[in-house]
Coordinates of C-alpha atoms and ligand atoms in Angstrom, one line a residue:
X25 CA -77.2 -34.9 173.0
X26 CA -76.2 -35.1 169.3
X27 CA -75.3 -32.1 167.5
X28 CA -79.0 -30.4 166.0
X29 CA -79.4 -26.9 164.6
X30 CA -82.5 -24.8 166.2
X31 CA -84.5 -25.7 163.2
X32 CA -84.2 -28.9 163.5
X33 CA -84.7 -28.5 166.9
X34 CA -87.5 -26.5 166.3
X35 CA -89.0 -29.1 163.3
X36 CA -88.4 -31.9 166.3
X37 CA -90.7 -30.3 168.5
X38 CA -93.1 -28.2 166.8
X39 CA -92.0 -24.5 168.1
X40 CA -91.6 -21.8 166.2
X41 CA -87.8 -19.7 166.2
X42 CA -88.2 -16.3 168.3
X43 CA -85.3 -13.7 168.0
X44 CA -83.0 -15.8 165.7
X45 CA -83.3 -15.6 161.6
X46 CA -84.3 -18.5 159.7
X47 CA -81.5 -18.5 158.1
X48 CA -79.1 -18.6 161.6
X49 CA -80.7 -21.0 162.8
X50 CA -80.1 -23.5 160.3
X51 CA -76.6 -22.8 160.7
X52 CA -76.1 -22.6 165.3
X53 CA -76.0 -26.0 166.4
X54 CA -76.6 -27.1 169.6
X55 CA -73.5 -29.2 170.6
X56 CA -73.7 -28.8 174.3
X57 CA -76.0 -29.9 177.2
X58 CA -79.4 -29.1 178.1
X59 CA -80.0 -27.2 181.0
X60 CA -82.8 -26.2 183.4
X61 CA -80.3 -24.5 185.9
X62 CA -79.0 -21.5 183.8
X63 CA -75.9 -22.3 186.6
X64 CA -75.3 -25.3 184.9
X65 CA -75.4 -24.3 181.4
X66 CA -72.3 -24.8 179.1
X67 CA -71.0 -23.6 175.5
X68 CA -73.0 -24.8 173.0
X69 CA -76.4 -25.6 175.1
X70 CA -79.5 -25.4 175.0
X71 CA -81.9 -23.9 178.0
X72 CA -85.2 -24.7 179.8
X73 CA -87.1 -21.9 180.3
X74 CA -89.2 -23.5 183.5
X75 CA -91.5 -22.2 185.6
X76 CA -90.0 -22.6 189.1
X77 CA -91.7 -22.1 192.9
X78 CA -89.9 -19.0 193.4
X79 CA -88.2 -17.8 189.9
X80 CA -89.6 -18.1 186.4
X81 CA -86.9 -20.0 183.9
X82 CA -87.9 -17.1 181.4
X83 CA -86.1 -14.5 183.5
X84 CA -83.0 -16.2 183.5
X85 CA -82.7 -16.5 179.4
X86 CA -80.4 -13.8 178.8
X87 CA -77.8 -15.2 181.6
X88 CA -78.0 -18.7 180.2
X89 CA -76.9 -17.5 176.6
X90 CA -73.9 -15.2 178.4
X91 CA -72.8 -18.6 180.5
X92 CA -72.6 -19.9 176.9
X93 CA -76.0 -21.3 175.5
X94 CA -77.0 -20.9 171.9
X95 CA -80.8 -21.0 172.4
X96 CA -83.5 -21.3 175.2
X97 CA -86.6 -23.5 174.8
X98 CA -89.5 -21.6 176.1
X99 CA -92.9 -20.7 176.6
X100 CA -92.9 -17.4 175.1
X101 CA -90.2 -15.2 173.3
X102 CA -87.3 -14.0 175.7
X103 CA -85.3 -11.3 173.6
X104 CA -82.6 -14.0 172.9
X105 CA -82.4 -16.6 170.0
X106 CA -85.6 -19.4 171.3
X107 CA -87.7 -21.9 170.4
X108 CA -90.9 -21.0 171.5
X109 CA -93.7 -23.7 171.8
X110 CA -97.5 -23.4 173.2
X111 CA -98.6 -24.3 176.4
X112 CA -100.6 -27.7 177.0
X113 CA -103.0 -28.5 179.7
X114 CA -100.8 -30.2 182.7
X115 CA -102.6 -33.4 182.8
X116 CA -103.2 -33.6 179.1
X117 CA -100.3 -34.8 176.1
X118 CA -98.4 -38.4 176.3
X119 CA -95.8 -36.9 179.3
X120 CA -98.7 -36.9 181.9
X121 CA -96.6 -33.7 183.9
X122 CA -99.2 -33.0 186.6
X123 CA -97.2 -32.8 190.1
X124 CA -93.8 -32.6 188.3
X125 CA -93.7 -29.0 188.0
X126 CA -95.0 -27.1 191.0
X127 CA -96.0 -23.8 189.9
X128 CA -97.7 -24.3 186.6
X129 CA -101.0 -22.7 186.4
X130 CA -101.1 -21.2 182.8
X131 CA -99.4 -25.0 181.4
X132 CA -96.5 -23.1 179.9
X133 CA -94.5 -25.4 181.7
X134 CA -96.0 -28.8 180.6
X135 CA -95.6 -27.3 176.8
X136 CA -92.2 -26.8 177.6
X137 CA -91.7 -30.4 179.1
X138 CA -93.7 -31.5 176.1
X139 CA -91.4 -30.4 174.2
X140 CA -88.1 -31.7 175.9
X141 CA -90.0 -35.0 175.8
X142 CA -90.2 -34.8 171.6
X143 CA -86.6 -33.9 171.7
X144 CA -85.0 -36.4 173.8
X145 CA -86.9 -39.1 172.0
X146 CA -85.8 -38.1 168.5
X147 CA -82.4 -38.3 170.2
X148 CA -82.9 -41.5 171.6
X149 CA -84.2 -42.9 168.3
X150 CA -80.7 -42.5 166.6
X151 CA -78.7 -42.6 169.1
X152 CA -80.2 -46.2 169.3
X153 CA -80.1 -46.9 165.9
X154 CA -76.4 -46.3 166.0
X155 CA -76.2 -49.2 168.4
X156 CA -76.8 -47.1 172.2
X157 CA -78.3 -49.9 174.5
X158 CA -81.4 -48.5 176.9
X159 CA -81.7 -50.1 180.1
X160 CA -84.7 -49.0 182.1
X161 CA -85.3 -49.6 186.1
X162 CA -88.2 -49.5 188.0
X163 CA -89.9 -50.5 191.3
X164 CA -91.6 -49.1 194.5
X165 CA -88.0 -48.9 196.4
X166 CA -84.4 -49.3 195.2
X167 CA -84.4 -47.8 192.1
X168 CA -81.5 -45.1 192.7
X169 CA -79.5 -47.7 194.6
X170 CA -79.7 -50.5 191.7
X171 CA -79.0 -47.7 189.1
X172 CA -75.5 -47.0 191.0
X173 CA -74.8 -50.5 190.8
X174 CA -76.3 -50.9 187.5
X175 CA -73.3 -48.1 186.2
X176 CA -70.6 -49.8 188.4
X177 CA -71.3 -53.6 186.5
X178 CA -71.7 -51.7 183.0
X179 CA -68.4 -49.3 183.5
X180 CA -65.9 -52.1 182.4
X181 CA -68.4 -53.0 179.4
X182 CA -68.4 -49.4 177.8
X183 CA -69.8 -45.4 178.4
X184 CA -72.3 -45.4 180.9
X185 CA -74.8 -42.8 181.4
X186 CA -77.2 -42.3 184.1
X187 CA -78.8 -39.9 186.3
X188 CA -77.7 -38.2 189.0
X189 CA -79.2 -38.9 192.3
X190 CA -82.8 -40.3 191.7
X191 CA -83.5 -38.2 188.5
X192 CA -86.6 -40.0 187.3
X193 CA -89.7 -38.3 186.4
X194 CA -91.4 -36.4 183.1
X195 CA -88.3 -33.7 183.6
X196 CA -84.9 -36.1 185.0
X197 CA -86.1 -38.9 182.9
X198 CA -85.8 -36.8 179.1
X199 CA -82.9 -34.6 180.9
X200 CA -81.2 -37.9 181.6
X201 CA -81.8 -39.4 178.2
X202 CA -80.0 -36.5 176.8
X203 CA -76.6 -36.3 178.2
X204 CA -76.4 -39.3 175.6
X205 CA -74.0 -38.8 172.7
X206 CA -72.7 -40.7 170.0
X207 CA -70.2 -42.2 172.3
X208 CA -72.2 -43.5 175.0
X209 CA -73.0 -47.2 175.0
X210 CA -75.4 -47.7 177.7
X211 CA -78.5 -45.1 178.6
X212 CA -79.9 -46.3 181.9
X213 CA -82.8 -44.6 183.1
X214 CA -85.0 -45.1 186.5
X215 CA -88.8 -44.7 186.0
X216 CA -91.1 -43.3 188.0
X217 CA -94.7 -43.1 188.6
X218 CA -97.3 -41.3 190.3
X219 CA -100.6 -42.2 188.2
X220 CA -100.9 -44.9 185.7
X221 CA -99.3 -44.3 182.5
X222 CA -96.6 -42.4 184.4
X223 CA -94.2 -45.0 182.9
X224 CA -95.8 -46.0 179.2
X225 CA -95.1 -42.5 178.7
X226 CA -91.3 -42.7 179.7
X227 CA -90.9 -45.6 178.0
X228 CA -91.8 -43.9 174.9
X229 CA -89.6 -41.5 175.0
X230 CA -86.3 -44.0 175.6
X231 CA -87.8 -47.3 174.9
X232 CA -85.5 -49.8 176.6
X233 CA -84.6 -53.0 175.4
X234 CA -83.8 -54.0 178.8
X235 CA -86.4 -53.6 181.7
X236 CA -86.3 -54.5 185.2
X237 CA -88.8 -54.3 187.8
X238 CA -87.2 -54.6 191.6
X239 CA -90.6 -54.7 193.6
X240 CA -93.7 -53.8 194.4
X241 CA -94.6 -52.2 197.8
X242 CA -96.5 -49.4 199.8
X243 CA -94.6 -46.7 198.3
X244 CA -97.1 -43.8 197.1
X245 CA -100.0 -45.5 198.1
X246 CA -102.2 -42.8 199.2
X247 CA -101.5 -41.5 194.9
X248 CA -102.5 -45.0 193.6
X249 CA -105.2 -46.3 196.4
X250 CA -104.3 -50.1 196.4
X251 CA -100.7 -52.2 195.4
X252 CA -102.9 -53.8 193.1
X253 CA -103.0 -50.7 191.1
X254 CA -99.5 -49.6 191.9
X255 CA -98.5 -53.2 189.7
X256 CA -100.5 -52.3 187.0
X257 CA -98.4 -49.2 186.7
X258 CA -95.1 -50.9 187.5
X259 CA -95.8 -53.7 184.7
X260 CA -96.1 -50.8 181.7
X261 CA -92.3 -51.2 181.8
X262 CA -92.1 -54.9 180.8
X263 CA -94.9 -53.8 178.5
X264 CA -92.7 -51.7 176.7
X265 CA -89.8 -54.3 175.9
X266 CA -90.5 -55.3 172.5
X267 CA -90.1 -59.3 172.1
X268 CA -86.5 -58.7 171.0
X269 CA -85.5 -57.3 174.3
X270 CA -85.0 -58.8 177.9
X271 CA -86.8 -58.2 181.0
X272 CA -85.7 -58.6 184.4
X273 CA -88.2 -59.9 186.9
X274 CA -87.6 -60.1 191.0
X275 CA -88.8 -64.2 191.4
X276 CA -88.9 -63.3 195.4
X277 CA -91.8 -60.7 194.9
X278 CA -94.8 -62.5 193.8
X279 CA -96.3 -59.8 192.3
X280 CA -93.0 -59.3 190.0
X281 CA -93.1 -62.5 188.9
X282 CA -96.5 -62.4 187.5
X283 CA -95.4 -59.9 185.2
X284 CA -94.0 -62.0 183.4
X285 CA -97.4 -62.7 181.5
X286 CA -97.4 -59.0 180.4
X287 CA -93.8 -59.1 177.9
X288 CA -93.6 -60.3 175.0
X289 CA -89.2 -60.0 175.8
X290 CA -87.6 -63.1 177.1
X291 CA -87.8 -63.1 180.6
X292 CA -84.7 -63.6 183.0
X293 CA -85.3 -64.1 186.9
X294 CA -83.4 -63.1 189.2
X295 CA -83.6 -64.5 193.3
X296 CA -82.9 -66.5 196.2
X297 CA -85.2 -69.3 194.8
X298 CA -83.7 -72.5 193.1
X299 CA -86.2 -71.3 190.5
X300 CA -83.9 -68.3 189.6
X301 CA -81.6 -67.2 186.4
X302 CA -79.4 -65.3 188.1
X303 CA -79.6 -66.6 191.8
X304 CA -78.0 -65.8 195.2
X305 CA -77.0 -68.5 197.2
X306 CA -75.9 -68.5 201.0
X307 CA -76.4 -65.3 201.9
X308 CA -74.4 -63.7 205.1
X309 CA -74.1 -60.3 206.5
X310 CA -70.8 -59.2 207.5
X311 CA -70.8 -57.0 211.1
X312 CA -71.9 -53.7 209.1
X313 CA -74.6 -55.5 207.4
X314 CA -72.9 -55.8 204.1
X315 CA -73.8 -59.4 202.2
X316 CA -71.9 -61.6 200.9
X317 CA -73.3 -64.9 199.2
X318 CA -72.6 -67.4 195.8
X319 CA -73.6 -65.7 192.7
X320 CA -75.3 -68.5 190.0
X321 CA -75.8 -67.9 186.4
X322 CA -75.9 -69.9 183.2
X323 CA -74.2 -73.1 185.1
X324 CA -71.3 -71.3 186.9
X325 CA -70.8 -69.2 190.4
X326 CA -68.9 -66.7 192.2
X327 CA -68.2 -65.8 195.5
X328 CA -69.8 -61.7 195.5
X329 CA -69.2 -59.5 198.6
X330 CA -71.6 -56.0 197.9
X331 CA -69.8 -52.4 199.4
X332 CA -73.3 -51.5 200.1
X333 CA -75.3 -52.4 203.4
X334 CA -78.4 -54.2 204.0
X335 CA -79.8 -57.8 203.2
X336 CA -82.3 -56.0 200.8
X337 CA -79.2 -55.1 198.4
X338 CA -78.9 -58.6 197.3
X339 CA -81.8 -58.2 195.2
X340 CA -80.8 -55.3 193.9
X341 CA -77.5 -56.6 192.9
X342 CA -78.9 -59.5 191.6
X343 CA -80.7 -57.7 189.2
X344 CA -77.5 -55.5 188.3
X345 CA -75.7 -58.4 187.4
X346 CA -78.1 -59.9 185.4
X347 CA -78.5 -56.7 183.0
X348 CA -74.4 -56.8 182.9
X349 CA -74.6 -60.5 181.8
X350 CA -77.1 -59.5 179.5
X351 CA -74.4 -56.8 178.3
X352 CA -71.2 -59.3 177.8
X353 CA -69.8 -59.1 181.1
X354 CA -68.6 -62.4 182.6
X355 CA -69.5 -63.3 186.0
X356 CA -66.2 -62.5 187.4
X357 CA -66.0 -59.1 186.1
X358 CA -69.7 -58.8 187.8
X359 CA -68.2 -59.8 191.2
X360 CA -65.3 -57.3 190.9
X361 CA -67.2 -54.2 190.2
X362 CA -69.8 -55.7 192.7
X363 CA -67.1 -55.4 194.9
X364 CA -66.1 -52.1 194.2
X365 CA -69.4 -50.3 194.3
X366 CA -70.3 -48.2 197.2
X367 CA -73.3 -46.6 198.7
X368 CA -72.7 -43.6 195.4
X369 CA -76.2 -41.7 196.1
X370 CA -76.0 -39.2 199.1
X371 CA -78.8 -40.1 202.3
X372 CA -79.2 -44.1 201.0
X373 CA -77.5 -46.2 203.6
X374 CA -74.7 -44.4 204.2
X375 CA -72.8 -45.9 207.4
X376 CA -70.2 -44.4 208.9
X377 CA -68.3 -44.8 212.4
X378 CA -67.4 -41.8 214.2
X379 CA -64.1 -41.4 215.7
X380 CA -65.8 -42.1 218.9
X381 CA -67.2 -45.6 218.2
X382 CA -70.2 -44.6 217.4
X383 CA -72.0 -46.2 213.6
X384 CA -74.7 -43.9 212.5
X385 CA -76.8 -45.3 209.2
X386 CA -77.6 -42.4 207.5
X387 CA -81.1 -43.5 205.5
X388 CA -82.7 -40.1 205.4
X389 CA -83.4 -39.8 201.8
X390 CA -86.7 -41.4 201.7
X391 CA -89.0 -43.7 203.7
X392 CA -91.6 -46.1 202.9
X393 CA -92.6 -49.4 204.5
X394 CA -90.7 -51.4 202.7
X395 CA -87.8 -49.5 202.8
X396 CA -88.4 -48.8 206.9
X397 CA -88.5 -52.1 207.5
X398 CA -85.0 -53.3 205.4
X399 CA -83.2 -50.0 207.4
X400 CA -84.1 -51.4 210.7
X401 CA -83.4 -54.8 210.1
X402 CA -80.5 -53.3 208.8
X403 CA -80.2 -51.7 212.3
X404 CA -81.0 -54.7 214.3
X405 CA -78.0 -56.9 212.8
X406 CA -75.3 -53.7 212.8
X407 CA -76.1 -53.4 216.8
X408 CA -76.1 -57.5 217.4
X409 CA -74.3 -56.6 220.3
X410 CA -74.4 -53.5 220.8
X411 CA -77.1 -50.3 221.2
X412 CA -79.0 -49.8 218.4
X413 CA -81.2 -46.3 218.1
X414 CA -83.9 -45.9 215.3
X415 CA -84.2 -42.0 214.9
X416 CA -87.7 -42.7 212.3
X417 CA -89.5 -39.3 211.2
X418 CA -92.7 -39.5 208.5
X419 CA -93.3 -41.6 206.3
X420 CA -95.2 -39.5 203.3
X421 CA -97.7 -40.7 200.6
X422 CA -99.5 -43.4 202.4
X423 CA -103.0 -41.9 201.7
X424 CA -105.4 -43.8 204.0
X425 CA -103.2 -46.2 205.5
X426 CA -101.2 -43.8 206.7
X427 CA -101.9 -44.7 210.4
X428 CA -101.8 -48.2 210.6
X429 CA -98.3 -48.4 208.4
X430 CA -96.9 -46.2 210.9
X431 CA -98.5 -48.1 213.6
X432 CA -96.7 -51.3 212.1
X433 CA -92.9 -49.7 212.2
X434 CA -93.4 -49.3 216.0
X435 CA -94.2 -52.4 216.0
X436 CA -91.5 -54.0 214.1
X437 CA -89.2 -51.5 216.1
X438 CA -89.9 -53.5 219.1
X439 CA -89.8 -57.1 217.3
X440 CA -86.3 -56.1 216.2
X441 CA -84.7 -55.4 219.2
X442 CA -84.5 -51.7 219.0
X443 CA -83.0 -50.2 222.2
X444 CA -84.7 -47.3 221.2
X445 CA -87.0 -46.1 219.0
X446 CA -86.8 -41.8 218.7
X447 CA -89.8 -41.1 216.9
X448 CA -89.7 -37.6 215.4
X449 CA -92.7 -35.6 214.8
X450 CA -95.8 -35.0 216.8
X451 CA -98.7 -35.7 214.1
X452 CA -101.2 -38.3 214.2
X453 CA -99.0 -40.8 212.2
X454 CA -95.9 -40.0 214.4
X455 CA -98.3 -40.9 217.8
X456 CA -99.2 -44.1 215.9
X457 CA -95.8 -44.6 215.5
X458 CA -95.2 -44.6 219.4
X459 CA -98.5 -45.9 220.3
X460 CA -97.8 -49.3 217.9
X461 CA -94.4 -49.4 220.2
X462 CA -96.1 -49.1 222.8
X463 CA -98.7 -51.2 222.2
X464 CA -96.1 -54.1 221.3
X465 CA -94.1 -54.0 224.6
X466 CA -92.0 -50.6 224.6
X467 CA -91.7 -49.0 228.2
X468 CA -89.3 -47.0 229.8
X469 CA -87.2 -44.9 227.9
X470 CA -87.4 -47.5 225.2
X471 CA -89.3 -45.2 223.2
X472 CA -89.5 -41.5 223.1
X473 CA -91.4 -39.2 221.0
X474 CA -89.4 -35.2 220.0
X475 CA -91.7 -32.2 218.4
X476 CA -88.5 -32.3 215.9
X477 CA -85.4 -32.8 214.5
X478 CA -83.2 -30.0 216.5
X479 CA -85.0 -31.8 219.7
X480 CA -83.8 -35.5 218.4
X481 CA -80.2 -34.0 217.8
X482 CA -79.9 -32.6 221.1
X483 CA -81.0 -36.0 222.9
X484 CA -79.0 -38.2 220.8
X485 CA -76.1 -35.8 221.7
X486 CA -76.7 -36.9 225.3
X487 CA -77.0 -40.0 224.8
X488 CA -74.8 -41.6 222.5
X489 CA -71.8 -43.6 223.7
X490 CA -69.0 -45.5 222.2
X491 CA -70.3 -48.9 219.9
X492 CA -74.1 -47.1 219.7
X493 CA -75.4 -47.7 215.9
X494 CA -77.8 -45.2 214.8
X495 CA -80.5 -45.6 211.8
X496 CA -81.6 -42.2 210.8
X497 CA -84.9 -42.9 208.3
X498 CA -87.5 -40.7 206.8
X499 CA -89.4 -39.5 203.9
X500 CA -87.3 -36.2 202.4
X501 CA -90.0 -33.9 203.5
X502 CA -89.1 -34.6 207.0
X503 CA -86.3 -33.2 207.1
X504 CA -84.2 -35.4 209.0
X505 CA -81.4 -35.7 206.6
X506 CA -79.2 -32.6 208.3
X507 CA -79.8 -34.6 210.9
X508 CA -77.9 -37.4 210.3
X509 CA -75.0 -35.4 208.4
X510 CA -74.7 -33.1 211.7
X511 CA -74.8 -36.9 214.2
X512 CA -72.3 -38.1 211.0
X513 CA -69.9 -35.1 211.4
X514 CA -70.3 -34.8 215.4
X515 CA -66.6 -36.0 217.0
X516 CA -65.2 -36.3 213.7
X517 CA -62.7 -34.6 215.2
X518 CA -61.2 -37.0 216.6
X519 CA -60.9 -38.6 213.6
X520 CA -63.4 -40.7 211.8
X521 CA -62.8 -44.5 211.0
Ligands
ATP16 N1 -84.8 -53.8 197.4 C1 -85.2 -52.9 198.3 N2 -86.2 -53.2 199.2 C2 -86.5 -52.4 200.2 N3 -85.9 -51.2 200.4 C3 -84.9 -50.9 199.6 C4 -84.5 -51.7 198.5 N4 -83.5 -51.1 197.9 C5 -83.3 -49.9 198.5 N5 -84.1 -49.8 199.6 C6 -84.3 -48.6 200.5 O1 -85.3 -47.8 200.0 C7 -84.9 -46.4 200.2 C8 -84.9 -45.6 198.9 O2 -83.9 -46.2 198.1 P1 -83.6 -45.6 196.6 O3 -83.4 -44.2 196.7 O4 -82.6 -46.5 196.0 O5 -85.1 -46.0 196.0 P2 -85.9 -45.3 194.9 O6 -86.8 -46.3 194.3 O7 -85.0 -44.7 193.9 O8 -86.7 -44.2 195.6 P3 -87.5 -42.9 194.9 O9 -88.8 -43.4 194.4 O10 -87.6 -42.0 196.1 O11 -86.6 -42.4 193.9 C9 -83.6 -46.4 200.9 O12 -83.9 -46.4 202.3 C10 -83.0 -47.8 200.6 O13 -82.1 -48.3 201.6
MG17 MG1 -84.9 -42.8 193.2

């Protein structure tokens, strides 16, 4: 944030000053951060009054200005200093809220989020005209995962800020954009979308002038109805980069590439091809799936290792070091914090080896296709020689092709190699799940099918033996993430390695 009084906040976003004289409120600055959480507030902030499932933002005014906050931005006056703007229809205005906000009925809400949007914009604007460099990320799967690399190549160039976890809709997005201040250097931002013009509309609030686009997959498919239209939606971000800026395009994903025709920013391609910018050469897995290959740019090459897991983080990584090239960095400096960079976002290919021998893959966060079918290759290397248990729950959002896409991961369970396949669930897509297994070859106890998580627990607490390698993989609303962290912390007691 930069330092604004409440009537320039006010001015900024068209509300009007509740409970606070003109004449104080061109004199209390906001100098803090903005907060939805009245937890989370600190001295000198400024807080969301949101309409929540359970509590109403409104009620908890009066504790956010005792924890320290100078004003609330809200839907209607609070009997503390606000700034109060009107409600707007959910689906209607430039931030396109619908879905982000659950409980929402009177469009209080979307005013306020309206609001936050015309405020972290008019941030943006001069924070960027004071030389702040936007980078913005998007794709059907990776984004959180190339945004913690993104901040580990772009730490040695300068003040980084990004979200935390996968903070990336019409609420993370403006939240994100405004823990900026004067000092930071580099703003990057994932972008999400669940109906066209999701992402035109982020990219108006922080325009980047560096946009990458990782891939484009199955991912909310039942929201969009084909990929065709999920590219569409993708490509508003290399839409967005006016012709002085750069866009970074995945050259492996065809669909990617093409987008290419849709920038008017030079374009920089990142890939496996010879046809590549930025270009990874000789790819090889180490034994817990982590790659190492020759990184190629502008004539030269380094030797990279990545700290994260799975064949499909080359890409990722690719496309990280081609915005810190972009930046200043050398390649050398890319390799080292390469290098350095962990698995930083909780439930994303985690691995970890119990004191007992056994690996579990903790990939709970979220499942799609695409990001099924890298965990259990993923899997199937880690467990070369050794036992290898996919523990696979729901995957969400698939719409019509719910079905046959879960019908395809027991299949591809079963061309892997999968010792066994725990499917978790009893719904129709969880029986197509078992019944593609089946259907592929899978007999015995090579594939099992639990009402639930507590019932997958309890058999993999039977089962598991010394060298095993578990991949625990889902869509959030499964559930299955305790899962894996009570499998991760079972016989840590004897000490985990
Ligand atoms: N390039 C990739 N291709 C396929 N799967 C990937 C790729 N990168 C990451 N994944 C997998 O996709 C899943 C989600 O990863 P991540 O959280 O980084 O994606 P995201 O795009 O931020 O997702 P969301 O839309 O839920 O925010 C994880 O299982 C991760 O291992
Ligand atoms: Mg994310």
């Amino acid at each position: 944030m930069i330092a604004l009084t409440l009537s320039r906040i006010a001015e900024i976003v068209g509300g009007r000053l509740a409970d606070v004289s003109a004449d104080e409120a061109s004199r209390i600055k906001v100098t803090g951060t903005v907060e939805f959480d009245s937890r989370k507030v600190t001295a000198g902030g400024l807080f969301l009054a949101l309409p929540g499932a359970r509590t109403d933002g409104h009620d908890f005014a009066g504790t956010a200005i005792d924890a320290g906050a100078v004003a609330v931005l809200a839907a209607r006056p609070v009997g503390v200093p606000a700034i109060v703007v009107d409600p707007v229809a959910p689906d209607a205005g430039a931030a396109g809220t619908a879905g982000v906000l659950e409980h929402d009925a009177d469009g209080s809400g979307a005013g306020v989020l309206a609001a936050l949007a015309r405020l972290a914009a008019a941030v943006a604007a001069e924070l960027v005209a004071d030389g702040l460099t936007i980078i913005g990320i998007t794709g059907s799967s990776g984004k959180t995962s190339t945004k913690d690399l993104i901040a580990a190549v772009l730490a040695p160039l300068g003040e980084v800020i990004a979200p935390p976890g996968s903070f990336n809709n019409e609420l993370g997005h403006p939240w994100t954009v405004l823990r900026a201040t004067p000092s930071t250097d580099f703003l990057v931002l994932e972008m999400s979308a669940r109906h066209p013009g999701n992402i035109a509309a982020l990219a108006r609030i922080a325009p980047p002038s560096i946009g990458a686009v990782l891939n484009v997959g199955t991912a909310h498919l039942g929201e969009f109805g084909s990929r065709e239209a999920i590219a569409t939606t993708k490509s508003e971000l290399p839409q967005a980069v006016p012709a002085s800026g750069v866009v970074i395009l995945n050259a492996d994903d065809p669909v990617v590439s093409a987008m290419a025709d849709k920038t008017a920013a030079r374009v920089v391609r990142v890939g496996r091809g010879p046809d590549a910018d930025v270009r990874a050469d000789g790819v090889s897995l180490d034994p817990l799936a982590r790659p190492s290959f020759t990184l190629h740019a502008a004539g030269s090459q380094v030797p990279v290792t990545l700290a994260v897991h799975g064949d499909h983080q080359v890409s990722n990584a690719l496309t990280a070091a081609a915005i810190a090239l972009e930046c200043g960095a050398t390649l050398e400096q890319v390799a080292a914090s390469l290098a350095a960079a962990g698995p930083a976002s909780r439930h994303r290919m985690q691995v970890s080896t119990r004191g007992d021998g056994v690996t579990i893959i903790n990939d709970a966060y979220n499942a799609n296709p695409d990001s099924m079918a890298a965990g259990l290759k993923a899997l199937a290397w880690m467990a070369r020689e050794a036992r290898s248990f996919a523990v696979l729950g729901e995957m969400a959002e698939l719409g019509e092709d719910s079905i046959s896409e879960h019908d395809r991961i027991g299949r591809l369970a079963v061309r892997l190699d999968v010792s066994r396949l725990i499917v978790v669930g009893s719904g129709r897509p969880m029986s197509a799940m078992l019944h593609g297994a089946v259907m592929e070859g899978s007999w015995g106890s090579e594939v099992t099918q639990v009402a639930d998580a507590d019932a997958a627990l309890a058999l993999l607490r039977d089962e598991l033996q010394d060298g095993d390698v578990v991949l625990v993989k889902a869509s959030n609303s499964a559930g299955l993430g305790a899962l894996a962290d009570a499998l991760a912390a079972d016989a840590t007691g004897e000490g985990a390695r």
